[in-house]
Amino acid sequence: MTTTTPSDVRPDPPDPSGDRSLAEFGYRQELHRSLGRYASFAAGFSFISVLTTVFQFFAFGYAFGGPVFFWAWPAVLAGQLLVAACFAELAARYPLSGAIYQWSSRLSNPAFGWFAGWIMVIGQIVVVAAAALALQVVMPAIWSGFQLVGDDPAPTSASGAANAAILGVLLLALTTFVNLIDNRVMSLINRIGVTAEIIGAVLIIVLLLTHSERTPGITFHTGTALESGLFGALLVGSFTAAYVMIGFDSAGEMSEETRHPRRTAPRTILTALASAGLLGGLIILGGLLAAPSLTDGRLGVEGLSYVLTSSLGDGVGRALLVDVVVAIAVATLAIQTAACRMLFSMARDGQLPFATRLARVHPRSGMPRGPALVVGVLAAALLLLNFASPEAFLAIGTTCIVMLYLAYAMVTGPLLIARLRGRFSSEGTDETGAPLFSLGRWGIPVNALALLYGLFMTVNLAWPRAAVYDPAGGHWWFQWFTVLFLGVTLVVGAGYRLYRKRTVSGSA
């Protein structure tokens, strides 16, 4: 096993495409650099996948917050835009696969950066599983035949949870296959899927708003929020927005496959988040305005699928739900691809078990096939938790958000320290000779707010609320699932690093 780190890799000749980004960091070009600006945007937007995530978690947000949960959306969007602005700066200076790992390592030290990458890649694998579970929210609503197990399609029911796992495993088999073929095929599917998702999202917004049953003033109504207090309801309601607006860093993850990454990635990171934030907010607003009823209980169980089929009619509603299925499939593919690049980047530096195999790139396809298989198999294994209890649906979804939020903070934290110590430079030019993206004098305040926001949301999401994670009682491990999962991740990571250190020392 190799023992290199990001700071001691020996440089190879420059990328034959003329891009010296990798050579100056000591890496050689192995992944195929074929992605343009729209493909880079698609990588970030499809990870966020506003249709996938809003449809998946709308019912949860409404059930706990009532109509007022809408206002958690702009608050989370503002916080994540602060984080994205910091990431845009880093994407311009470190255009490398395994973005979170590479950025954290270079801003702090290899050990801290390794844990950031470790937490991030485990979180990404959990996100892959969570995204695949979203099929259950829409496919049975399109056709009852998609309910392969039992007769209750609700994700919170035993049969719905089991069916979600089956549909999710089938989807993971498909996305893993695509991640083994060719990065051009993956990119084409991604671009087509994102285009379809954007068109579908706009159509959904227009149709919902033109079928409004009430005015936007309804968003100030607390609904069930009074039972737990308005602030508490908004904190739980923010889970929906927090789950949607993650993964915008994927444009940075694909930097080694992007043409002109120093110029392209920063812009696509910001545009992917901003556009997804705008579309998602309007979809939630439209759903609240067009829902046939806010009090019959269906909105907090069936969510937006119920609104589309009830308000727009079965024909139009189901056609739009087909577009949501496409979005879910493409999102799962994009998230799996991002996790593969993180595994590849860490393995390339000899920082993971079986590093040599995981870092191998197929010369014809330009794809690291080992990571694709690892991510697919592990995500499918997580889906088996759904057979144990319906609460696994929420536990898996929340855990992945916490993991990514913590990994993000392990970048914004070292970046803030580097700024305060004068070690972060805003100088430099991109591939066209233009100045690199920079926050300038706003760097420190934006960075500080981004870190505070990230830490606050990490605690909020991980807080073991029994009413949220174990409403039926009797499953204490689901109430503490996020905390336990994070603890196990850290312990396993620390154990591996200790083992690796002893192995390296013993062979020296």
Short mmCIF file of C-alpha atoms in Angstrom, two decimals:
data_model
loop_
_atom_site.label_atom_id
_atom_site.label_comp_id
_atom_site.label_asym_id
_atom_site.label_seq_id
_atom_site.Cartn_x
_atom_site.Cartn_y
_atom_site.Cartn_z
CA MET A 1 0.00 0.00 0.00
CA THR A 2 1.37 3.45 -0.88
CA THR A 3 1.76 6.06 1.83
CA THR A 4 1.70 9.34 -0.05
CA THR A 5 -0.21 12.42 1.05
CA PRO A 6 -1.47 15.42 -0.93
CA SER A 7 1.74 17.32 -0.11
CA ASP A 8 4.35 14.76 -1.12
CA VAL A 9 3.12 13.29 -4.41
CA ARG A 10 5.81 13.57 -7.08
CA PRO A 11 4.71 15.61 -10.11
CA ASP A 12 4.16 14.08 -13.51
CA PRO A 13 4.24 15.82 -16.89
CA PRO A 14 1.45 18.34 -17.57
CA ASP A 15 -1.95 17.25 -18.74
CA PRO A 16 -1.73 16.77 -22.52
CA SER A 17 -4.90 18.82 -22.92
CA GLY A 18 -2.89 21.85 -21.92
CA ASP A 19 -4.42 22.21 -18.43
CA ARG A 20 -1.64 22.32 -15.84
CA SER A 21 -3.99 22.14 -12.84
CA LEU A 22 -3.04 18.61 -11.90
CA ALA A 23 0.66 18.78 -12.70
CA GLU A 24 1.22 21.65 -10.30
CA PHE A 25 -0.39 19.63 -7.49
CA GLY A 26 1.71 16.58 -8.27
CA TYR A 27 -0.90 14.41 -9.99
CA ARG A 28 -1.14 13.08 -13.51
CA GLN A 29 -4.26 13.25 -15.64
CA GLU A 30 -6.08 9.89 -15.50
CA LEU A 31 -9.74 10.84 -15.50
CA HIS A 32 -10.97 12.04 -18.89
CA ARG A 33 -11.29 15.84 -19.04
CA SER A 34 -14.39 16.12 -21.19
CA LEU A 35 -17.00 18.07 -19.18
CA GLY A 36 -18.08 21.55 -20.19
CA ARG A 37 -19.79 24.26 -18.16
CA TYR A 38 -23.31 22.82 -18.40
CA ALA A 39 -22.07 19.36 -17.46
CA SER A 40 -20.32 20.88 -14.43
CA PHE A 41 -23.52 22.70 -13.47
CA ALA A 42 -25.46 19.45 -13.95
CA ALA A 43 -23.12 17.64 -11.53
CA GLY A 44 -24.00 20.05 -8.72
CA PHE A 45 -27.66 20.51 -9.61
CA SER A 46 -28.37 16.80 -10.00
CA PHE A 47 -26.79 16.04 -6.58
CA ILE A 48 -29.09 18.65 -5.04
CA SER A 49 -31.94 17.37 -7.28
CA VAL A 50 -34.67 19.65 -6.08
CA LEU A 51 -37.49 17.40 -7.33
CA THR A 52 -36.05 14.33 -5.62
CA THR A 53 -35.47 15.90 -2.26
CA VAL A 54 -38.45 18.24 -2.04
CA PHE A 55 -40.85 15.41 -2.92
CA GLN A 56 -39.07 13.11 -0.48
CA PHE A 57 -39.13 15.40 2.58
CA PHE A 58 -42.04 17.82 2.00
CA ALA A 59 -44.46 15.65 4.00
CA PHE A 60 -42.03 15.47 6.91
CA GLY A 61 -41.53 19.24 7.04
CA TYR A 62 -45.25 19.92 6.85
CA ALA A 63 -46.12 17.30 9.46
CA PHE A 64 -43.89 18.96 12.05
CA GLY A 65 -44.10 22.61 11.09
CA GLY A 66 -47.37 23.18 9.31
CA PRO A 67 -47.43 25.83 6.54
CA VAL A 68 -44.95 28.02 8.43
CA PHE A 69 -42.18 25.50 7.74
CA PHE A 70 -41.85 27.26 4.36
CA TRP A 71 -39.82 30.02 6.05
CA ALA A 72 -37.10 27.60 7.05
CA TRP A 73 -36.32 27.36 3.33
CA PRO A 74 -34.93 30.88 2.70
CA ALA A 75 -33.02 30.72 6.00
CA VAL A 76 -31.23 27.50 5.02
CA LEU A 77 -30.63 28.78 1.49
CA ALA A 78 -28.95 31.89 2.85
CA GLY A 79 -26.73 29.82 5.13
CA GLN A 80 -25.74 27.40 2.39
CA LEU A 81 -24.97 30.25 -0.02
CA LEU A 82 -22.38 31.45 2.52
CA VAL A 83 -20.80 27.99 2.50
CA ALA A 84 -20.99 27.77 -1.30
CA ALA A 85 -19.20 31.12 -1.65
CA CYS A 86 -16.31 29.76 0.40
CA PHE A 87 -16.25 26.58 -1.65
CA ALA A 88 -16.23 28.59 -4.88
CA GLU A 89 -13.00 30.25 -3.77
CA LEU A 90 -11.44 26.89 -2.97
CA ALA A 91 -12.61 25.28 -6.22
CA ALA A 92 -10.74 27.98 -8.11
CA ARG A 93 -7.50 27.37 -6.18
CA TYR A 94 -7.64 23.58 -5.75
CA PRO A 95 -9.45 22.07 -8.79
CA LEU A 96 -9.10 18.47 -7.63
CA SER A 97 -11.30 15.39 -7.23
CA GLY A 98 -12.13 14.63 -3.62
CA ALA A 99 -12.73 18.32 -3.06
CA ILE A 100 -13.60 18.29 0.66
CA TYR A 101 -10.66 16.00 1.46
CA GLN A 102 -8.22 17.95 -0.69
CA TRP A 103 -9.34 21.37 0.54
CA SER A 104 -9.32 20.45 4.22
CA SER A 105 -5.93 18.71 3.96
CA ARG A 106 -4.29 21.70 2.32
CA LEU A 107 -5.86 24.24 4.68
CA SER A 108 -5.12 22.32 7.90
CA ASN A 109 -3.03 19.13 7.97
CA PRO A 110 -3.20 15.67 6.37
CA ALA A 111 -4.72 13.99 9.46
CA PHE A 112 -7.56 16.51 9.85
CA GLY A 113 -8.15 16.49 6.10
CA TRP A 114 -8.30 12.70 6.12
CA PHE A 115 -11.10 12.71 8.69
CA ALA A 116 -12.96 15.37 6.68
CA GLY A 117 -12.72 13.15 3.61
CA TRP A 118 -13.61 10.02 5.58
CA ILE A 119 -16.74 11.61 7.09
CA MET A 120 -17.67 13.07 3.71
CA VAL A 121 -17.38 9.84 1.74
CA ILE A 122 -19.34 7.85 4.35
CA GLY A 123 -21.95 10.60 4.31
CA GLN A 124 -22.11 10.48 0.52
CA ILE A 125 -22.69 6.73 0.59
CA VAL A 126 -25.58 7.30 3.01
CA VAL A 127 -26.94 10.04 0.71
CA VAL A 128 -26.89 7.58 -2.19
CA ALA A 129 -29.05 5.21 -0.15
CA ALA A 130 -31.38 8.03 0.95
CA ALA A 131 -31.83 9.28 -2.63
CA ALA A 132 -32.66 5.77 -3.88
CA LEU A 133 -35.36 5.49 -1.20
CA ALA A 134 -37.14 8.50 -2.73
CA LEU A 135 -38.59 6.30 -5.48
CA GLN A 136 -41.14 5.04 -2.95
CA VAL A 137 -42.60 8.53 -2.59
CA VAL A 138 -43.58 8.76 -6.28
CA MET A 139 -43.62 5.41 -8.09
CA PRO A 140 -46.61 3.81 -6.30
CA ALA A 141 -48.49 7.10 -6.86
CA ILE A 142 -47.92 6.68 -10.61
CA TRP A 143 -49.05 3.04 -10.71
CA SER A 144 -50.07 0.77 -7.87
CA GLY A 145 -48.15 -2.06 -9.51
CA PHE A 146 -44.92 -0.48 -8.33
CA GLN A 147 -45.95 -1.42 -4.80
CA LEU A 148 -44.28 -4.84 -4.91
CA VAL A 149 -44.67 -5.57 -1.18
CA GLY A 150 -47.90 -5.17 0.80
CA ASP A 151 -50.58 -2.60 0.03
CA ASP A 152 -49.58 0.51 2.03
CA PRO A 153 -47.24 2.72 -0.03
CA ALA A 154 -46.53 5.24 2.75
CA PRO A 155 -42.74 5.25 3.42
CA THR A 156 -43.47 5.27 7.15
CA SER A 157 -45.41 1.99 6.97
CA ALA A 158 -43.79 -1.45 7.19
CA SER A 159 -44.75 -2.47 3.66
CA GLY A 160 -43.87 0.95 2.24
CA ALA A 161 -40.43 0.85 3.86
CA ALA A 162 -39.75 -2.66 2.55
CA ASN A 163 -40.89 -1.70 -0.95
CA ALA A 164 -38.69 1.40 -0.84
CA ALA A 165 -35.68 -0.80 -0.16
CA ILE A 166 -36.48 -3.08 -3.10
CA LEU A 167 -36.97 -0.20 -5.54
CA GLY A 168 -33.82 1.45 -4.19
CA VAL A 169 -31.65 -1.63 -4.73
CA LEU A 170 -32.89 -1.93 -8.33
CA LEU A 171 -32.01 1.71 -8.96
CA LEU A 172 -28.55 1.29 -7.41
CA ALA A 173 -27.86 -1.62 -9.74
CA LEU A 174 -28.62 0.67 -12.69
CA THR A 175 -26.57 3.64 -11.48
CA THR A 176 -23.61 1.41 -10.62
CA PHE A 177 -23.68 0.02 -14.15
CA VAL A 178 -23.64 3.54 -15.63
CA ASN A 179 -20.72 4.48 -13.38
CA LEU A 180 -18.77 1.57 -14.85
CA ILE A 181 -19.31 2.45 -18.51
CA ASP A 182 -17.82 5.80 -19.54
CA ASN A 183 -17.76 9.32 -18.12
CA ARG A 184 -19.20 10.69 -21.38
CA VAL A 185 -22.21 8.39 -21.05
CA MET A 186 -22.58 9.37 -17.39
CA SER A 187 -22.34 13.07 -18.29
CA LEU A 188 -24.87 12.74 -21.14
CA ILE A 189 -27.40 11.04 -18.87
CA ASN A 190 -26.76 13.69 -16.25
CA ARG A 191 -27.28 16.59 -18.65
CA ILE A 192 -30.46 15.12 -20.14
CA GLY A 193 -31.80 14.35 -16.68
CA VAL A 194 -31.07 17.82 -15.32
CA THR A 195 -32.68 19.47 -18.34
CA ALA A 196 -35.78 17.33 -17.87
CA GLU A 197 -35.80 18.11 -14.15
CA ILE A 198 -35.59 21.87 -14.68
CA ILE A 199 -38.37 21.80 -17.27
CA GLY A 200 -40.47 19.60 -15.00
CA ALA A 201 -39.86 21.83 -11.98
CA VAL A 202 -40.92 24.94 -13.89
CA LEU A 203 -44.07 23.18 -15.15
CA ILE A 204 -44.94 22.00 -11.64
CA ILE A 205 -44.49 25.51 -10.25
CA VAL A 206 -46.65 27.12 -12.96
CA LEU A 207 -49.41 24.52 -12.66
CA LEU A 208 -49.49 24.60 -8.87
CA LEU A 209 -49.58 28.38 -8.74
CA THR A 210 -52.37 28.51 -11.33
CA HIS A 211 -54.38 26.00 -9.27
CA SER A 212 -54.01 27.88 -5.99
CA GLU A 213 -56.72 27.34 -3.38
CA ARG A 214 -55.44 30.02 -0.99
CA THR A 215 -53.11 33.03 -0.72
CA PRO A 216 -49.41 33.10 0.26
CA GLY A 217 -50.47 34.42 3.64
CA ILE A 218 -51.09 30.80 4.62
CA THR A 219 -47.32 30.42 5.10
CA PHE A 220 -47.62 32.45 8.31
CA HIS A 221 -50.02 29.91 9.82
CA THR A 222 -48.48 27.63 12.41
CA GLY A 223 -50.71 24.60 11.92
CA THR A 224 -49.31 21.87 14.19
CA ALA A 225 -46.36 24.07 15.15
CA LEU A 226 -48.12 25.25 18.30
CA GLU A 227 -47.80 21.79 19.84
CA SER A 228 -44.00 22.00 20.00
CA GLY A 229 -43.57 25.76 19.85
CA LEU A 230 -42.98 27.81 16.71
CA PHE A 231 -39.19 27.88 17.00
CA GLY A 232 -38.96 24.16 17.68
CA ALA A 233 -41.22 23.42 14.73
CA LEU A 234 -39.06 25.54 12.43
CA LEU A 235 -35.92 23.77 13.62
CA VAL A 236 -37.41 20.40 12.70
CA GLY A 237 -39.05 21.80 9.58
CA SER A 238 -35.63 22.98 8.42
CA PHE A 239 -34.68 19.33 7.85
CA THR A 240 -36.44 19.50 4.48
CA ALA A 241 -34.40 22.45 3.26
CA ALA A 242 -31.20 21.11 4.82
CA TYR A 243 -31.62 17.79 3.02
CA VAL A 244 -32.30 19.47 -0.32
CA MET A 245 -29.47 21.99 -0.36
CA ILE A 246 -26.40 19.77 -0.04
CA GLY A 247 -24.06 18.47 -2.71
CA PHE A 248 -23.42 21.71 -4.58
CA ASP A 249 -19.72 20.97 -4.06
CA SER A 250 -20.07 18.17 -6.64
CA ALA A 251 -19.06 20.63 -9.35
CA GLY A 252 -15.73 20.79 -7.50
CA GLU A 253 -15.61 17.00 -7.19
CA MET A 254 -15.67 16.78 -10.98
CA SER A 255 -12.91 19.36 -11.50
CA GLU A 256 -10.42 16.85 -12.89
CA GLU A 257 -12.93 15.97 -15.60
CA THR A 258 -13.95 19.58 -16.33
CA ARG A 259 -12.43 21.81 -18.97
CA HIS A 260 -11.13 25.10 -17.51
CA PRO A 261 -12.04 24.04 -13.94
CA ARG A 262 -10.64 27.13 -12.18
CA ARG A 263 -13.06 29.30 -14.10
CA THR A 264 -15.97 26.89 -14.45
CA ALA A 265 -16.34 25.16 -11.06
CA PRO A 266 -16.74 28.28 -8.85
CA ARG A 267 -19.54 29.60 -11.04
CA THR A 268 -21.37 26.30 -11.33
CA ILE A 269 -21.19 25.68 -7.58
CA LEU A 270 -23.03 28.94 -6.95
CA THR A 271 -25.48 28.72 -9.86
CA ALA A 272 -26.42 25.11 -9.03
CA LEU A 273 -27.31 26.02 -5.43
CA ALA A 274 -29.03 29.31 -6.28
CA SER A 275 -31.19 27.84 -9.04
CA ALA A 276 -32.12 24.77 -6.97
CA GLY A 277 -32.93 27.02 -4.01
CA LEU A 278 -35.21 29.23 -6.07
CA LEU A 279 -37.04 26.34 -7.76
CA GLY A 280 -37.41 24.36 -4.54
CA GLY A 281 -38.84 27.31 -2.63
CA LEU A 282 -41.41 27.97 -5.33
CA ILE A 283 -42.41 24.28 -5.47
CA ILE A 284 -43.01 24.21 -1.70
CA LEU A 285 -45.00 27.45 -1.89
CA GLY A 286 -47.02 26.12 -4.83
CA GLY A 287 -47.73 22.87 -2.98
CA LEU A 288 -49.05 24.73 0.06
CA LEU A 289 -51.23 26.99 -2.07
CA ALA A 290 -52.66 24.25 -4.32
CA ALA A 291 -53.22 21.46 -1.77
CA PRO A 292 -56.91 20.47 -1.69
CA SER A 293 -56.81 20.50 2.11
CA LEU A 294 -54.29 21.48 4.78
CA THR A 295 -56.14 19.73 7.56
CA ASP A 296 -57.18 16.27 6.32
CA GLY A 297 -53.80 14.77 7.28
CA ARG A 298 -52.85 13.64 3.77
CA LEU A 299 -50.37 16.46 3.13
CA GLY A 300 -48.26 15.38 6.11
CA VAL A 301 -48.20 11.75 4.92
CA GLU A 302 -48.37 11.72 1.11
CA GLY A 303 -46.79 15.12 0.50
CA LEU A 304 -46.51 16.68 -2.93
CA SER A 305 -47.47 13.51 -4.83
CA TYR A 306 -50.93 13.88 -3.27
CA VAL A 307 -51.09 17.55 -4.31
CA LEU A 308 -50.16 16.86 -7.95
CA THR A 309 -52.58 13.99 -8.52
CA SER A 310 -55.42 15.64 -6.57
CA SER A 311 -55.12 19.19 -7.87
CA LEU A 312 -53.93 18.62 -11.43
CA GLY A 313 -55.76 15.40 -12.19
CA ASP A 314 -54.40 11.88 -12.47
CA GLY A 315 -53.18 12.26 -16.05
CA VAL A 316 -51.14 15.47 -15.67
CA GLY A 317 -50.12 14.66 -12.12
CA ARG A 318 -48.76 11.23 -12.99
CA ALA A 319 -46.94 12.57 -16.05
CA LEU A 320 -45.14 15.07 -13.85
CA LEU A 321 -44.37 12.34 -11.34
CA VAL A 322 -42.63 10.40 -14.11
CA ASP A 323 -40.33 13.40 -14.49
CA VAL A 324 -39.68 13.21 -10.75
CA VAL A 325 -38.67 9.56 -11.15
CA VAL A 326 -36.14 10.63 -13.80
CA ALA A 327 -34.82 13.25 -11.40
CA ILE A 328 -34.44 10.68 -8.62
CA ALA A 329 -32.54 8.30 -10.90
CA VAL A 330 -30.20 11.02 -12.12
CA ALA A 331 -29.68 12.33 -8.59
CA THR A 332 -28.73 8.88 -7.34
CA LEU A 333 -26.30 8.56 -10.25
CA ALA A 334 -24.72 11.96 -9.56
CA ILE A 335 -24.34 11.36 -5.84
CA GLN A 336 -22.78 7.96 -6.45
CA THR A 337 -20.38 9.55 -8.95
CA ALA A 338 -19.34 12.20 -6.41
CA ALA A 339 -18.70 9.52 -3.77
CA CYS A 340 -16.64 7.56 -6.31
CA ARG A 341 -14.44 10.60 -6.95
CA MET A 342 -13.88 11.08 -3.22
CA LEU A 343 -12.85 7.44 -2.80
CA PHE A 344 -10.60 7.71 -5.84
CA SER A 345 -8.92 10.87 -4.58
CA MET A 346 -8.19 9.46 -1.12
CA ALA A 347 -7.05 6.11 -2.55
CA ARG A 348 -4.74 7.87 -5.01
CA ASP A 349 -2.90 9.27 -1.99
CA GLY A 350 -2.75 5.82 -0.39
CA GLN A 351 -5.14 6.86 2.36
CA LEU A 352 -7.65 3.99 2.21
CA PRO A 353 -7.63 0.19 2.45
CA PHE A 354 -7.08 -1.46 -0.94
CA ALA A 355 -5.89 1.90 -2.21
CA THR A 356 -4.17 0.52 -5.30
CA ARG A 357 -7.38 -1.05 -6.59
CA LEU A 358 -9.60 1.89 -5.67
CA ALA A 359 -7.26 4.36 -7.38
CA ARG A 360 -7.17 2.42 -10.65
CA VAL A 361 -8.81 4.23 -13.58
CA HIS A 362 -9.92 2.22 -16.59
CA PRO A 363 -7.95 3.71 -19.52
CA ARG A 364 -10.79 3.42 -22.05
CA SER A 365 -13.73 4.58 -19.95
CA GLY A 366 -11.87 7.06 -17.75
CA MET A 367 -13.87 5.78 -14.77
CA PRO A 368 -12.57 4.47 -11.42
CA ARG A 369 -14.57 1.25 -11.41
CA GLY A 370 -13.59 -0.04 -7.97
CA PRO A 371 -15.14 2.90 -6.11
CA ALA A 372 -18.36 2.56 -8.13
CA LEU A 373 -18.81 -1.02 -6.97
CA VAL A 374 -17.92 -0.19 -3.36
CA VAL A 375 -20.38 2.71 -3.15
CA GLY A 376 -23.16 0.74 -4.84
CA VAL A 377 -22.80 -2.30 -2.58
CA LEU A 378 -22.53 -0.32 0.67
CA ALA A 379 -25.50 1.92 -0.20
CA ALA A 380 -27.59 -1.15 -1.02
CA ALA A 381 -26.60 -2.69 2.33
CA LEU A 382 -27.86 0.43 4.13
CA LEU A 383 -31.22 0.05 2.42
CA LEU A 384 -31.69 -3.24 4.25
CA LEU A 385 -32.29 -1.21 7.43
CA ASN A 386 -35.67 -0.34 5.96
CA PHE A 387 -36.74 -3.94 6.47
CA ALA A 388 -36.03 -3.55 10.19
CA SER A 389 -38.25 -0.52 10.76
CA PRO A 390 -39.95 2.31 8.81
CA GLU A 391 -38.08 4.78 11.05
CA ALA A 392 -34.94 3.89 9.10
CA PHE A 393 -36.20 6.13 6.27
CA LEU A 394 -35.81 9.25 8.37
CA ALA A 395 -32.72 8.01 10.22
CA ILE A 396 -30.84 7.42 6.98
CA GLY A 397 -31.94 10.75 5.52
CA THR A 398 -30.98 12.81 8.55
CA THR A 399 -27.69 11.00 9.12
CA CYS A 400 -26.41 11.80 5.65
CA ILE A 401 -27.20 15.50 6.10
CA VAL A 402 -25.33 15.64 9.41
CA MET A 403 -22.29 13.89 7.92
CA LEU A 404 -22.08 16.33 5.03
CA TYR A 405 -22.69 19.39 7.20
CA LEU A 406 -19.91 18.32 9.55
CA ALA A 407 -17.54 17.66 6.64
CA TYR A 408 -18.36 21.11 5.25
CA ALA A 409 -17.53 22.67 8.62
CA MET A 410 -14.19 20.84 8.55
CA VAL A 411 -13.41 22.94 5.47
CA THR A 412 -14.89 26.31 6.43
CA GLY A 413 -13.23 26.10 9.88
CA PRO A 414 -9.62 25.65 8.62
CA LEU A 415 -10.33 28.18 5.86
CA LEU A 416 -11.33 30.81 8.44
CA ILE A 417 -8.18 30.13 10.47
CA ALA A 418 -6.07 30.43 7.32
CA ARG A 419 -7.70 33.77 6.51
CA LEU A 420 -7.14 35.13 10.01
CA ARG A 421 -3.48 34.08 9.89
CA GLY A 422 -2.99 35.60 6.45
CA ARG A 423 -2.27 32.21 4.84
CA PHE A 424 -5.10 32.31 2.28
CA SER A 425 -4.32 34.34 -0.81
CA SER A 426 -6.91 35.77 -3.19
CA GLU A 427 -4.30 36.24 -5.90
CA GLY A 428 -3.95 34.19 -9.05
CA THR A 429 -5.59 33.81 -12.44
CA ASP A 430 -7.77 31.17 -14.05
CA GLU A 431 -7.23 29.43 -17.38
CA THR A 432 -8.31 32.51 -19.32
CA GLY A 433 -6.01 34.88 -17.43
CA ALA A 434 -8.87 36.45 -15.45
CA PRO A 435 -8.54 36.85 -11.64
CA LEU A 436 -9.65 33.85 -9.61
CA PHE A 437 -13.06 34.01 -7.93
CA SER A 438 -12.60 35.80 -4.61
CA LEU A 439 -14.74 37.20 -1.80
CA GLY A 440 -12.18 39.91 -1.21
CA ARG A 441 -12.75 41.93 1.95
CA TRP A 442 -15.96 40.02 2.60
CA GLY A 443 -14.01 36.79 3.00
CA ILE A 444 -13.71 36.77 6.81
CA PRO A 445 -17.30 37.75 7.70
CA VAL A 446 -18.80 35.41 5.10
CA ASN A 447 -16.51 32.57 6.18
CA ALA A 448 -17.25 33.12 9.89
CA LEU A 449 -21.02 33.12 9.32
CA ALA A 450 -20.74 30.02 7.11
CA LEU A 451 -18.91 28.15 9.88
CA LEU A 452 -21.35 29.22 12.61
CA TYR A 453 -24.33 28.29 10.45
CA GLY A 454 -22.84 24.88 9.63
CA LEU A 455 -22.09 24.01 13.25
CA PHE A 456 -25.54 25.15 14.41
CA MET A 457 -27.31 23.06 11.78
CA THR A 458 -25.13 20.03 12.52
CA VAL A 459 -26.24 20.10 16.16
CA ASN A 460 -29.86 20.82 15.21
CA LEU A 461 -30.03 17.90 12.79
CA ALA A 462 -28.25 15.42 15.06
CA TRP A 463 -30.22 16.27 18.21
CA PRO A 464 -31.91 13.00 19.32
CA ARG A 465 -35.54 14.13 19.38
CA ALA A 466 -37.71 11.13 20.29
CA ALA A 467 -40.77 12.69 18.64
CA VAL A 468 -38.87 12.88 15.36
CA TYR A 469 -36.74 9.76 15.23
CA ASP A 470 -38.72 7.28 17.31
CA PRO A 471 -42.35 8.48 17.34
CA ALA A 472 -43.74 4.98 17.95
CA GLY A 473 -41.30 4.27 20.78
CA GLY A 474 -39.33 1.11 21.44
CA HIS A 475 -36.49 1.81 19.01
CA TRP A 476 -34.02 3.87 21.01
CA TRP A 477 -31.30 3.13 18.48
CA PHE A 478 -33.22 5.10 15.84
CA GLN A 479 -33.56 8.06 18.21
CA TRP A 480 -29.78 8.05 18.62
CA PHE A 481 -29.00 6.65 15.15
CA THR A 482 -27.27 9.77 13.80
CA VAL A 483 -25.09 10.25 16.86
CA LEU A 484 -24.23 6.54 17.02
CA PHE A 485 -23.49 6.35 13.30
CA LEU A 486 -21.19 9.36 13.47
CA GLY A 487 -19.46 7.92 16.54
CA VAL A 488 -18.89 4.57 14.83
CA THR A 489 -17.58 6.37 11.74
CA LEU A 490 -15.02 8.28 13.81
CA VAL A 491 -13.98 5.21 15.82
CA VAL A 492 -13.54 3.06 12.72
CA GLY A 493 -11.61 5.85 11.02
CA ALA A 494 -9.33 6.36 14.02
CA GLY A 495 -8.80 2.60 14.30
CA TYR A 496 -7.80 2.33 10.66
CA ARG A 497 -5.37 5.24 10.90
CA LEU A 498 -3.77 3.71 14.02
CA TYR A 499 -3.47 0.34 12.29
CA ARG A 500 -2.02 1.95 9.19
CA LYS A 501 0.50 3.94 11.23
CA ARG A 502 1.70 0.82 13.04
CA THR A 503 1.89 -1.12 9.78
CA VAL A 504 3.94 1.59 8.09
CA SER A 505 6.22 1.94 11.14
CA GLY A 506 6.71 -1.82 11.33
CA SER A 507 7.73 -2.07 7.69
CA ALA A 508 10.10 0.91 7.83
#
